[in-house]
Short mmCIF file of C-alpha atoms in Angstrom, two decimals:
data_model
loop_
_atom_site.label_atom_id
_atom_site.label_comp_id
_atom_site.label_asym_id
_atom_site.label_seq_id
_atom_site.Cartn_x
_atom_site.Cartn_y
_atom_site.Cartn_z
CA UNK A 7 98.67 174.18 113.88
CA UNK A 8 97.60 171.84 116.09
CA UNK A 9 94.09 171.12 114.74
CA UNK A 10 92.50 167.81 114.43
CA UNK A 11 92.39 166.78 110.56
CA UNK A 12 89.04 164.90 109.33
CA UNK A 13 88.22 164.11 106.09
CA UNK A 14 84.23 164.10 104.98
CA UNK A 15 83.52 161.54 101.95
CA UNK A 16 79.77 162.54 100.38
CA UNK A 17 78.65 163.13 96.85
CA UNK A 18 76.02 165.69 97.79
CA UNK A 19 78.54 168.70 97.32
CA UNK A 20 76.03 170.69 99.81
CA UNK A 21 76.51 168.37 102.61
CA UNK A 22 80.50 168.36 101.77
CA UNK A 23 80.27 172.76 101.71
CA UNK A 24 77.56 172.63 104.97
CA UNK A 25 79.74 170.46 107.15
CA UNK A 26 83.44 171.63 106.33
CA UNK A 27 82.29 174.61 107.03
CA UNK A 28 80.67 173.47 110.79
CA UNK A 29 83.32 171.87 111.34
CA UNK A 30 85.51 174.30 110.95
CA UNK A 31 84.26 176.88 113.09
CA UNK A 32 84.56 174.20 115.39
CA UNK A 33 87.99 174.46 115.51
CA UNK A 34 89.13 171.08 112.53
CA UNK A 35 91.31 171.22 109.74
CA UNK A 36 88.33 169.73 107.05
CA UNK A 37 89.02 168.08 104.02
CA UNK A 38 86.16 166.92 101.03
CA UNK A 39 85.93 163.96 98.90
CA UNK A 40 82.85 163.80 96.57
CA UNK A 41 83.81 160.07 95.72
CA UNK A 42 85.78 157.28 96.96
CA UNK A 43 88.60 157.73 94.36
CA UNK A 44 89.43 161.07 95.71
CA UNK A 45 89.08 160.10 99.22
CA UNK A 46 92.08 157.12 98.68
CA UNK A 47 93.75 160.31 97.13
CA UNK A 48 93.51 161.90 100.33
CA UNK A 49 93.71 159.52 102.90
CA UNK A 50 97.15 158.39 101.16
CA UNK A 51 98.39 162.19 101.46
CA UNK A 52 97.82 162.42 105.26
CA UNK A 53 97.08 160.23 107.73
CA UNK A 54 93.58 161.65 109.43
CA UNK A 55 92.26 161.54 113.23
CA UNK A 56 88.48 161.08 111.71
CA UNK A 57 86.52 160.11 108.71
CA UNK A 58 82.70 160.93 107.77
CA UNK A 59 82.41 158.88 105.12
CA UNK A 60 78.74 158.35 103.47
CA UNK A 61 77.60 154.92 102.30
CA UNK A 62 75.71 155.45 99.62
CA UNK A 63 77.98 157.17 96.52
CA UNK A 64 78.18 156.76 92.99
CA UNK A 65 80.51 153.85 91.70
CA UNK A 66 82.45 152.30 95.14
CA UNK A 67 80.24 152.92 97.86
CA UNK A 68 81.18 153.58 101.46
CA UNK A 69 80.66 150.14 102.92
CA UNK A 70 83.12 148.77 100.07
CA UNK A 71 85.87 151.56 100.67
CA UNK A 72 85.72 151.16 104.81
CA UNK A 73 86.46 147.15 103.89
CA UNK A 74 89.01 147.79 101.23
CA UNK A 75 90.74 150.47 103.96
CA UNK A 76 90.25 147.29 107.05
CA UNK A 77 91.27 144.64 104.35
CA UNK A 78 94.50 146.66 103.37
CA UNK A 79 95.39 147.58 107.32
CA UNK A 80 94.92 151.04 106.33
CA UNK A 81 92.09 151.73 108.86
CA UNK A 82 93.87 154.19 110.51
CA UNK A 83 91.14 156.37 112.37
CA UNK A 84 87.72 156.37 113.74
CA UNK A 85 85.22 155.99 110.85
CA UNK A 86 81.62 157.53 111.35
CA UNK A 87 79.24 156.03 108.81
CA UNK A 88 76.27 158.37 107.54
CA UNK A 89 73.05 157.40 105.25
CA UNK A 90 69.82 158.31 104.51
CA UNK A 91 68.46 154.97 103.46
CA UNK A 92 69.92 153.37 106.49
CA UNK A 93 69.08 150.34 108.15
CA UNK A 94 69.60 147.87 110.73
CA UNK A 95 71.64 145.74 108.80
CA UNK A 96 73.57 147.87 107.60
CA UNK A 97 74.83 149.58 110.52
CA UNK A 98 75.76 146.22 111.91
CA UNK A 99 77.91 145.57 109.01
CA UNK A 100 79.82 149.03 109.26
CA UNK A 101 80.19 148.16 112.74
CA UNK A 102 81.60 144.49 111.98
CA UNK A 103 83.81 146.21 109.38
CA UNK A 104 85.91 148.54 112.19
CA UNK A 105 83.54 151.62 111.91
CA UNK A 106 83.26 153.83 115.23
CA UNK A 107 79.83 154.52 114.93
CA UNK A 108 76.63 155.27 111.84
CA UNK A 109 74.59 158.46 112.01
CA UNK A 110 71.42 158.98 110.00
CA UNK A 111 70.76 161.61 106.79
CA UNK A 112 69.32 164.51 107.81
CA UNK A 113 71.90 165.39 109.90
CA UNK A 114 71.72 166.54 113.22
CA UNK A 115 74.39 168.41 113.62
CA UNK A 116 74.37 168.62 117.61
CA UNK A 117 74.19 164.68 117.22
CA UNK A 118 77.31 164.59 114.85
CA UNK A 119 79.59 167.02 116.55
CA UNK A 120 79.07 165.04 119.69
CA UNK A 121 79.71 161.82 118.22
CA UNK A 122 82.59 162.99 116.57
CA UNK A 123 83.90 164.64 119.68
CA UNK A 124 83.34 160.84 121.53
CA UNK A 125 85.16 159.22 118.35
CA UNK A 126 87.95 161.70 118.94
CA UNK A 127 88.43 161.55 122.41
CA UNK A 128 88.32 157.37 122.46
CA UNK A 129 91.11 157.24 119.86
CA UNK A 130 93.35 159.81 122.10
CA UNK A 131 92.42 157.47 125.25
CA UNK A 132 93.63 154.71 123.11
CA UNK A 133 96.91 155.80 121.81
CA UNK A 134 97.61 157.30 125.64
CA UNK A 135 96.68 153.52 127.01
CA UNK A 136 99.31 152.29 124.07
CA UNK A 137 101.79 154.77 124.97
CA UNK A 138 101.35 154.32 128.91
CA UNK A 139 101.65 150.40 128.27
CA UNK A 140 105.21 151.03 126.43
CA UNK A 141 106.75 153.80 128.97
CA UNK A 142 104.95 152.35 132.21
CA UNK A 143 107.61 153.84 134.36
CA UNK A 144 107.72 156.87 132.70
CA UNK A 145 106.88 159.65 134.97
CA UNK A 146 104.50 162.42 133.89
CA UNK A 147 107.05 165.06 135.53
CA UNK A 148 111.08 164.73 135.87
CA UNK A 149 111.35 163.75 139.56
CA UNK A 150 113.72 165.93 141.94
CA UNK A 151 113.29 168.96 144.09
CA UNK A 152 116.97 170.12 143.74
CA UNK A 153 118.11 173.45 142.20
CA UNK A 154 119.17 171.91 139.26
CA UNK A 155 115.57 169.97 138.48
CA UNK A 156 113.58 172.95 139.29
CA UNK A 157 115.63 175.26 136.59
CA UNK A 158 115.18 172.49 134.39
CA UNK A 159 111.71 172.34 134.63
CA UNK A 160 111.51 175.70 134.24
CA UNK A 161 113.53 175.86 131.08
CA UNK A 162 111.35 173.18 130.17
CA UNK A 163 108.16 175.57 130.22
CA UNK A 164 109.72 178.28 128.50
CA UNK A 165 110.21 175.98 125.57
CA UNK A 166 107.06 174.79 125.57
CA UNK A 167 105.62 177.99 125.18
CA UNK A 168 107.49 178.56 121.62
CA UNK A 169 107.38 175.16 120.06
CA UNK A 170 110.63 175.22 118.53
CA UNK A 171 113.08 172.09 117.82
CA UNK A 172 114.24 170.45 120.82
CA UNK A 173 118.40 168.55 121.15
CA UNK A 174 118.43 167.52 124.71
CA UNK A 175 121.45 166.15 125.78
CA UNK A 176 122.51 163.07 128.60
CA UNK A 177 124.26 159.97 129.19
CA UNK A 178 122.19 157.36 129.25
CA UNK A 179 119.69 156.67 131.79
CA UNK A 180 119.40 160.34 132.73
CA UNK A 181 115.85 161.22 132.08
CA UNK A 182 115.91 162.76 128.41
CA UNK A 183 112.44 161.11 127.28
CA UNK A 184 111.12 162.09 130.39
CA UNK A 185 111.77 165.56 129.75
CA UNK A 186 110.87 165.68 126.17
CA UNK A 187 107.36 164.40 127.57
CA UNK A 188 107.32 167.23 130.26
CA UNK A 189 107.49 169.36 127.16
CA UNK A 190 105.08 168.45 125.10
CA UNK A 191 102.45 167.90 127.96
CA UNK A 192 102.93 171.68 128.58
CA UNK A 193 102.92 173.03 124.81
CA UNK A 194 99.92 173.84 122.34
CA UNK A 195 100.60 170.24 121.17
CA UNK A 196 99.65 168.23 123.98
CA UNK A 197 96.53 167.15 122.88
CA UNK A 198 97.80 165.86 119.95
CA UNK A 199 100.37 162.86 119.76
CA UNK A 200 103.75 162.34 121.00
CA UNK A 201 105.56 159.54 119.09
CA UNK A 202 108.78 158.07 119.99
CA UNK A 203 111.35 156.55 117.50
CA UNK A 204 114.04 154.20 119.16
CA UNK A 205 117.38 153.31 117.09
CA UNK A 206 118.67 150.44 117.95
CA UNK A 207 122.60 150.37 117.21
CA UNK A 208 123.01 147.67 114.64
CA UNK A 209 120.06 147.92 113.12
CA UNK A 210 119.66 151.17 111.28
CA UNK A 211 119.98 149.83 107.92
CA UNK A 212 118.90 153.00 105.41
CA UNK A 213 115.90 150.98 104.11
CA UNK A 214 114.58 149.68 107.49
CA UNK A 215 114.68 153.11 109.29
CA UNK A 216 113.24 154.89 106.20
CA UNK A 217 110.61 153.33 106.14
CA UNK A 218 109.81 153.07 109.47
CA UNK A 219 110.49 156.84 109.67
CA UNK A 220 108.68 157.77 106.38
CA UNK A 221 106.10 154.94 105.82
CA UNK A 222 105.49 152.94 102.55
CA UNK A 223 103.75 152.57 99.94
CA UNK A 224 103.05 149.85 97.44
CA UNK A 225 100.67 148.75 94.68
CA UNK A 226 98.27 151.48 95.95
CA UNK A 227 98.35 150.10 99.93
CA UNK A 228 99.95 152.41 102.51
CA UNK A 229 101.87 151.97 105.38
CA UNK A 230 102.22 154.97 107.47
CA UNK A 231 105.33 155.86 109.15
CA UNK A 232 106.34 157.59 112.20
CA UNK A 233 105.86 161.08 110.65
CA UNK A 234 102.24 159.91 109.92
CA UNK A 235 101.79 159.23 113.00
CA UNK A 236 103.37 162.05 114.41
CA UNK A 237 101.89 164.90 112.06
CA UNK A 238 99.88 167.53 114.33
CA UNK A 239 102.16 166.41 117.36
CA UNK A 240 105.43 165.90 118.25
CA UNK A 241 107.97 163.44 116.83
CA UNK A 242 111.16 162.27 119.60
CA UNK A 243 113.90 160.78 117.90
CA UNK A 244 116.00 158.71 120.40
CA UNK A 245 119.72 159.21 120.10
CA UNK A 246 119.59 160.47 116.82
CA UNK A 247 123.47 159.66 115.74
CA UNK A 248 122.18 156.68 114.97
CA UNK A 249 120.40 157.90 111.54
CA UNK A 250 122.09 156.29 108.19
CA UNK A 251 123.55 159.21 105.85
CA UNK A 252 120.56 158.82 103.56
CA UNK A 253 118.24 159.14 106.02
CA UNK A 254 119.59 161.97 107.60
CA UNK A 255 119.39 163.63 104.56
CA UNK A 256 115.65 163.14 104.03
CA UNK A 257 115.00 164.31 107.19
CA UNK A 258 116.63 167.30 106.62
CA UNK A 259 114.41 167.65 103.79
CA UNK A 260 111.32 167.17 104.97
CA UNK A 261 111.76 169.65 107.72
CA UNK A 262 112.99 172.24 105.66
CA UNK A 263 109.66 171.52 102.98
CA UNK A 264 107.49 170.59 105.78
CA UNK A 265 106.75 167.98 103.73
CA UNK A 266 107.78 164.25 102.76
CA UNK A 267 107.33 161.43 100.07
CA UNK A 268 106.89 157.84 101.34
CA UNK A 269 109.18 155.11 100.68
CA UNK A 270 107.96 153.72 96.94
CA UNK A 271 105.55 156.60 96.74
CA UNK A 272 105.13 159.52 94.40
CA UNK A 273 102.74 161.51 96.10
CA UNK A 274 103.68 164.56 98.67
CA UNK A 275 102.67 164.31 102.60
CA UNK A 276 102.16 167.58 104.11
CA UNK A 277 104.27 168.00 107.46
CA UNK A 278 103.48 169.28 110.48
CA UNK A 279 105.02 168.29 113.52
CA UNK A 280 107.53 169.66 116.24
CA UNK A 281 110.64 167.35 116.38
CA UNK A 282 112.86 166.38 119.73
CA UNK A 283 115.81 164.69 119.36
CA UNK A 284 118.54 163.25 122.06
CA UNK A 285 121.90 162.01 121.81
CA UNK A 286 124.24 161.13 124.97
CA UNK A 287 127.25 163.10 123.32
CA UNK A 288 127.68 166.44 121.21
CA UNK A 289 126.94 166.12 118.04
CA UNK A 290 129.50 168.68 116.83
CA UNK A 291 132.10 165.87 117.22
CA UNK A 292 129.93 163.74 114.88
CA UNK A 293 129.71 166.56 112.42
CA UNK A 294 133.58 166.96 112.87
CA UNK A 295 133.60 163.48 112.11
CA UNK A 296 131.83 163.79 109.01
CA UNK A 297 129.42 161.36 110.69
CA UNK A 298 126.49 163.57 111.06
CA UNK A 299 124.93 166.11 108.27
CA UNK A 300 126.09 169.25 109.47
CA UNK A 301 122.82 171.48 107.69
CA UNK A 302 120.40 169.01 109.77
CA UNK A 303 122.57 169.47 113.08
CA UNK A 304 122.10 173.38 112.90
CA UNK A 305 118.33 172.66 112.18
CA UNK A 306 118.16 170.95 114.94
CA UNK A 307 119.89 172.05 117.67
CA UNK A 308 117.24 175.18 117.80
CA UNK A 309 117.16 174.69 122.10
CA UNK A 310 119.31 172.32 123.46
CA UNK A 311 118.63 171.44 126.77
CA UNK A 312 121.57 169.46 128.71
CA UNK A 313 120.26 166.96 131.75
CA UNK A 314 122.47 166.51 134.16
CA UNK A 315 123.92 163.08 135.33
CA UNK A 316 122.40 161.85 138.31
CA UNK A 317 125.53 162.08 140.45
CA UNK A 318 125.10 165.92 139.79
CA UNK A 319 122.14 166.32 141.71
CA UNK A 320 122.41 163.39 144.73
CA UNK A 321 120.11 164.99 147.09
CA UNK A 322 117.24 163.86 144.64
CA UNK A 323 118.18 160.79 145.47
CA UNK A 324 115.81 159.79 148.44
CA UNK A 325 112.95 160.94 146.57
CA UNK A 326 113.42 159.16 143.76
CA UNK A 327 114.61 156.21 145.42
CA UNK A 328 111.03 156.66 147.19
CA UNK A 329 109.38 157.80 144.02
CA UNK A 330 110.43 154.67 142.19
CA UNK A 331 109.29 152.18 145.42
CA UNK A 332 105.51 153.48 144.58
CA UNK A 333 105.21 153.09 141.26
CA UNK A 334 106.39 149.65 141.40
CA UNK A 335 104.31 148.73 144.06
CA UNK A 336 101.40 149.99 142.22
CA UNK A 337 102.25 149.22 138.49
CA UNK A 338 103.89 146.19 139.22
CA UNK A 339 102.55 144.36 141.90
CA UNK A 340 105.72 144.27 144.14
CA UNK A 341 105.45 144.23 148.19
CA UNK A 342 106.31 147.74 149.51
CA UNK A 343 109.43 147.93 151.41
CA UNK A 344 110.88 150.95 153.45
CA UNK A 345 114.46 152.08 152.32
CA UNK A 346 116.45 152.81 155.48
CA UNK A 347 117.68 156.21 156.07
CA UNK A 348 121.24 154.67 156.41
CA UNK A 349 120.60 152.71 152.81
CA UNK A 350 119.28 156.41 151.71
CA UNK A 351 122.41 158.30 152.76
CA UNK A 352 124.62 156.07 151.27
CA UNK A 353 123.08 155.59 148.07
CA UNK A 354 123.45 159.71 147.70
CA UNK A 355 127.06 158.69 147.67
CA UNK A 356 126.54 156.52 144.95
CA UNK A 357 128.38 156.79 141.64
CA UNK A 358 125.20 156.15 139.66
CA UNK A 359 127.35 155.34 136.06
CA UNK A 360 123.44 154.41 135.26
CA UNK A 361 121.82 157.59 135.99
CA UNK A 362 118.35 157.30 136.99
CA UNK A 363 118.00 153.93 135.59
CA UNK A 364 120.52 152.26 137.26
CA UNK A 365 118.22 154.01 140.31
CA UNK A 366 115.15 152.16 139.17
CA UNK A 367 116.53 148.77 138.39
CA UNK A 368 118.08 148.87 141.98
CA UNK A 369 114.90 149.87 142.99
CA UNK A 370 113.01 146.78 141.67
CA UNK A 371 115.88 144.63 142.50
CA UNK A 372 116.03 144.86 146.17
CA UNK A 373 111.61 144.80 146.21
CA UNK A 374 111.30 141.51 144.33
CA UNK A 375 114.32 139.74 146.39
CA UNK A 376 114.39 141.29 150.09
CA UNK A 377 112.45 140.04 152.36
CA UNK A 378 112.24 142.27 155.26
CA UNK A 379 109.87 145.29 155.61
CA UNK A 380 112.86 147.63 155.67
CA UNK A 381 115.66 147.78 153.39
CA UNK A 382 118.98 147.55 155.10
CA UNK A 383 122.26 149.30 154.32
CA UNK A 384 124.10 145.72 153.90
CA UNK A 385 121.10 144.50 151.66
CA UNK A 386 122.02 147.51 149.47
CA UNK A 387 125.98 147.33 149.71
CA UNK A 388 125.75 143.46 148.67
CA UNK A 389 123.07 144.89 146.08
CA UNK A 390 125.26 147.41 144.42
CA UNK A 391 128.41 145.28 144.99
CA UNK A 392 131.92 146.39 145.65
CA UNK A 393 132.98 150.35 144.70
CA UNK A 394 135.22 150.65 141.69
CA UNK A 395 138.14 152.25 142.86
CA UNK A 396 138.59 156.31 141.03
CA UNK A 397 141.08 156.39 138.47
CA UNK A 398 143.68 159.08 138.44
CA UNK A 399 143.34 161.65 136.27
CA UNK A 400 146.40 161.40 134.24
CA UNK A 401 149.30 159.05 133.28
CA UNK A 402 152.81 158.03 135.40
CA UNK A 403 150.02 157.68 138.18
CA UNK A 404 149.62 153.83 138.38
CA UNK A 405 150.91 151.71 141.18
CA UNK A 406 154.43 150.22 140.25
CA UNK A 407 153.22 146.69 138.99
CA UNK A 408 150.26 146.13 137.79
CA UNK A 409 150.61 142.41 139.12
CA UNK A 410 150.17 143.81 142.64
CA UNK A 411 146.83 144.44 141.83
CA UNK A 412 143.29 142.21 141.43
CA UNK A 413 142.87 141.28 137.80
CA UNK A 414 139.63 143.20 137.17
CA UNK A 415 141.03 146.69 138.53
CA UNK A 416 144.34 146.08 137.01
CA UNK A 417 142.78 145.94 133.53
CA UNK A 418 140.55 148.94 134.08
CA UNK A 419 143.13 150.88 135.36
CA UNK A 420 145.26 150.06 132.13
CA UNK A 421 142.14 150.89 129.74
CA UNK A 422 141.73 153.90 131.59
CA UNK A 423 145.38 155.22 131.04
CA UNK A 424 145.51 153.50 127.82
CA UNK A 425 141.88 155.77 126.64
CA UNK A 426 143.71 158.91 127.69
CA UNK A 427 146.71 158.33 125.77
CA UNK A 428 144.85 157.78 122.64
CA UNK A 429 142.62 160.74 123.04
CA UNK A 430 145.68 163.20 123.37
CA UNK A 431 146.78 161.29 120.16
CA UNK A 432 143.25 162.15 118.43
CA UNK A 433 143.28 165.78 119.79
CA UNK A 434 140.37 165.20 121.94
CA UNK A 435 138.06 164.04 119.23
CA UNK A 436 135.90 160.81 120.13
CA UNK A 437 135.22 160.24 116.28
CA UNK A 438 138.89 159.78 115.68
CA UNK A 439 139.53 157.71 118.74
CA UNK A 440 136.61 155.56 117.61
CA UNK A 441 138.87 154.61 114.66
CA UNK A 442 141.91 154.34 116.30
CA UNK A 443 140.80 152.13 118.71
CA UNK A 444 138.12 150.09 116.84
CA UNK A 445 135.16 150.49 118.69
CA UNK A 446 131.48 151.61 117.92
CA UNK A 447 130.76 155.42 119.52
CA UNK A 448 128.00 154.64 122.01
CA UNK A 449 130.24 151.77 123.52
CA UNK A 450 133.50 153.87 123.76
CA UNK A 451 131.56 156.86 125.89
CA UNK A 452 129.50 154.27 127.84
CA UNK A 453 133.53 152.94 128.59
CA UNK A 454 134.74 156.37 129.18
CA UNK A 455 131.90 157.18 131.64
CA UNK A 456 132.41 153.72 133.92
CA UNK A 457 136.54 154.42 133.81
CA UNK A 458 135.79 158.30 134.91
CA UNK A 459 137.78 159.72 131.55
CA UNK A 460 136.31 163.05 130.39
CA UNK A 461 137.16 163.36 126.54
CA UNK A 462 136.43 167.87 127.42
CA UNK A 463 139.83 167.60 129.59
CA UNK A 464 141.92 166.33 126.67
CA UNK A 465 141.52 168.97 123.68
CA UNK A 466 137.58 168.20 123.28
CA UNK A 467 135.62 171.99 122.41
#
């Protein structure tokens, strides 16, 4: 399942039988090619982690089909060149052309297990250096030493053990990639890669997210998608509502085929990957809405696992507070500073709309503008600014006049009263009070959350 895939391109059909079959007792999924016309066939059908590819073939040799792959961007993989007329010059030009490395006919085949084993192991380092330089503050475990992070991280072991489909659930900011990562670096999979697919709200037209989701193809060049670069490994789909219709329903597809056509292409991609998704509300109320495919809901939601807000577990506060202080100091630069106990003890208090975020941005705030060696209390009350005042929990509660009040808490206290009304009018249904009060999802529950309204408490499931 989670075997490294490498394709071997040579015309000599008992080098092709000789070395699939090495290979896999070593452990590889092996595929052949006896010429370079197959080998587009198959390196269009699935994305591979290595190529042997020989130079010398009948019709387009190997030092023509390594350029055409560079030339075409579809140089996807380490490339090991192999020859038995070899030279000097030639190696040099592989080389020039993007190829890992060029290994002589005979074979040795202690000499090309090794070198494939290098090839392999400096393409993981480099996708884990391109990973680590997009989720820099991503930490390799969820940080906490409260009851409620150690069952987490237990449950998160458990599911690691099975591989199944993953729905984790959280308001934003709470630590859902974080776990999904936890996951995968504890499953059969973790070897292989972990891909992560952000949609943007606004800009999941069906054609843009296909194809970034299912790659491309066109006049014979390919452009591999997410699921390319996924296959073997594990796919996270960040908040997940935000799939088009059409796209939802090719997704649905291709897991239930374990398999998947590229945008503009004809031929099938085998499919092999274990997806995680996250959303920050229930999807049910989506599928109620008639927003989300229900068939690809109930294929997903396999495990879900539901991560707390932050303000549900406040004694992790101080050590993530102190967490967060060194791995700015050390990824970013910033002077260390101490965070008072005083500062510590309040921020448990802390509302923390932002989750762990908010935490970190706080975190990096008061390094880059304080001053002092210690971190103050005052420095992080005028940091964190003046306490919203809590909302009561249900109408006829306001003061008598609005007027009395400062503008900004007299309009949030109207919103809030205003939101409650309208959800006992939609029957507890955030879909429906989306359309009755004109505003996209993921805004409306990111308003909910800051006014304290709780969409379970008026008719929600």
């Amino acid at each position: 399942m989670t075997a490294q895939y490498i394709m071997v391109v040579d015309d000599e059909p008992d080098i092709r039988q000789l070395v699939g079959e090495i290979l896999e007792d070593e452990g590889y999924r092996v595929v052949v090619a006896e010429n370079a016309i197959k080998a587009r066939e198959l390196h269009r059908s699935r994305k591979p982690d290595l190529i042997l590819l020989d130079i010398w073939m009948p019709g387009q040799d190997g030092i023509s089909l390594l350029k055409e792959w560079r030339e075409s961007e579809s140089l996807c993989c380490p490339v090991i060149m192999m020859s038995g007329h070899g030279t000097i010059e030639t190696a040099v030009e592989a080389t020039k052309l993007g190829a890992y490395d060029f290994i002589e006919k005979p074979l040795s085949m202690a000499k090309m297990l090794l070198t494939i084993s290098n090839a392999l192991r400096v393409s993981q380092l480099e996708q884990e250096n391109r990973g680590l330089r997009k989720q820099v503050t991503t930490s390799p475990d969820p940080v906490g030493s409260s009851q409620v992070m150690q069952r987490l991280r237990e449950q998160a072991k458990r599911i690691a053990q099975h591989d199944p489909r993953v729905l984790l659930y959280g308001e934003p900011g709470v630590g859902k990639e974080s776990f999904a990562r936890y996951i995968h670096s504890r499953s059969a999979r973790k070897d292989r890669p972990f891909v992560r697919a952000a949609l943007s709200v606004g800009s999941n037209a069906g054609a843009i997210v296909g194809k970034l989701l299912f790659g491309a193809e066109d006049n014979g060049k390919v452009q591999y998608g997410l699921l390319d670069e996924a296959n073997g490994g594990v796919l996270y789909l960040a908040e997940i509502f935000e799939l088009d219709g059409d796209t939802q329903v090719r997704l649905l597809n291709a897991l239930k085929e374990r398999r998947f056509m590229r945008s503009g292409g004809n031929e099938w991609v085998d499919l092999d990957v274990s997806l995680m998704a996250s959303s920050t509300h229930d999807l049910q109320d989506d599928v109620v809405g008639g927003k989300f495919n229900e068939e690809l809901y109930y294929l997903l939601n396999v495990v879900p696992l539901m991560i707390p807000p932050l303000r549900d577990h406040p004694e992790d506060v101080p050590e993530l507070l102190n967490h967060y202080v060194d791995v700015l100091t050390a990824q970013d630069g910033l002077p260390y500073r101490h965070i008072s106990l005083s500062a510590q003890n309040f921020l448990r208090n802390h509302t923390w709309h932002g989750n762990i975020r908010e935490l970190r941005n706080l975190v990096q705030r008061l390094l880059i503008l304080g001053t002092e060696t210690e971190v103050s209390l005052e420095e992080v009350e005028e940091s964190i600014g003046p306490r919203i005042p809590v909302f009561s929990e249900a109408l006829g509660k306001i003061p008598e006049s609005l007027f009395e009040m400062p503008l900004r808490q007299a309009r949030e206290q109207f919103e809030h009263d205003y939101l409650i009304y309208q959800l006992k009018q939609a029957d507890g249904n955030v879909s429906k009070l989306a359309d009755q009060v004109k505003m996209e999802r993921t805004h409306l529950y990111r308003k909910m959350r800051s006014l304290n309204v709780d969409p379970k408490k008026y008719g929600l499931r």
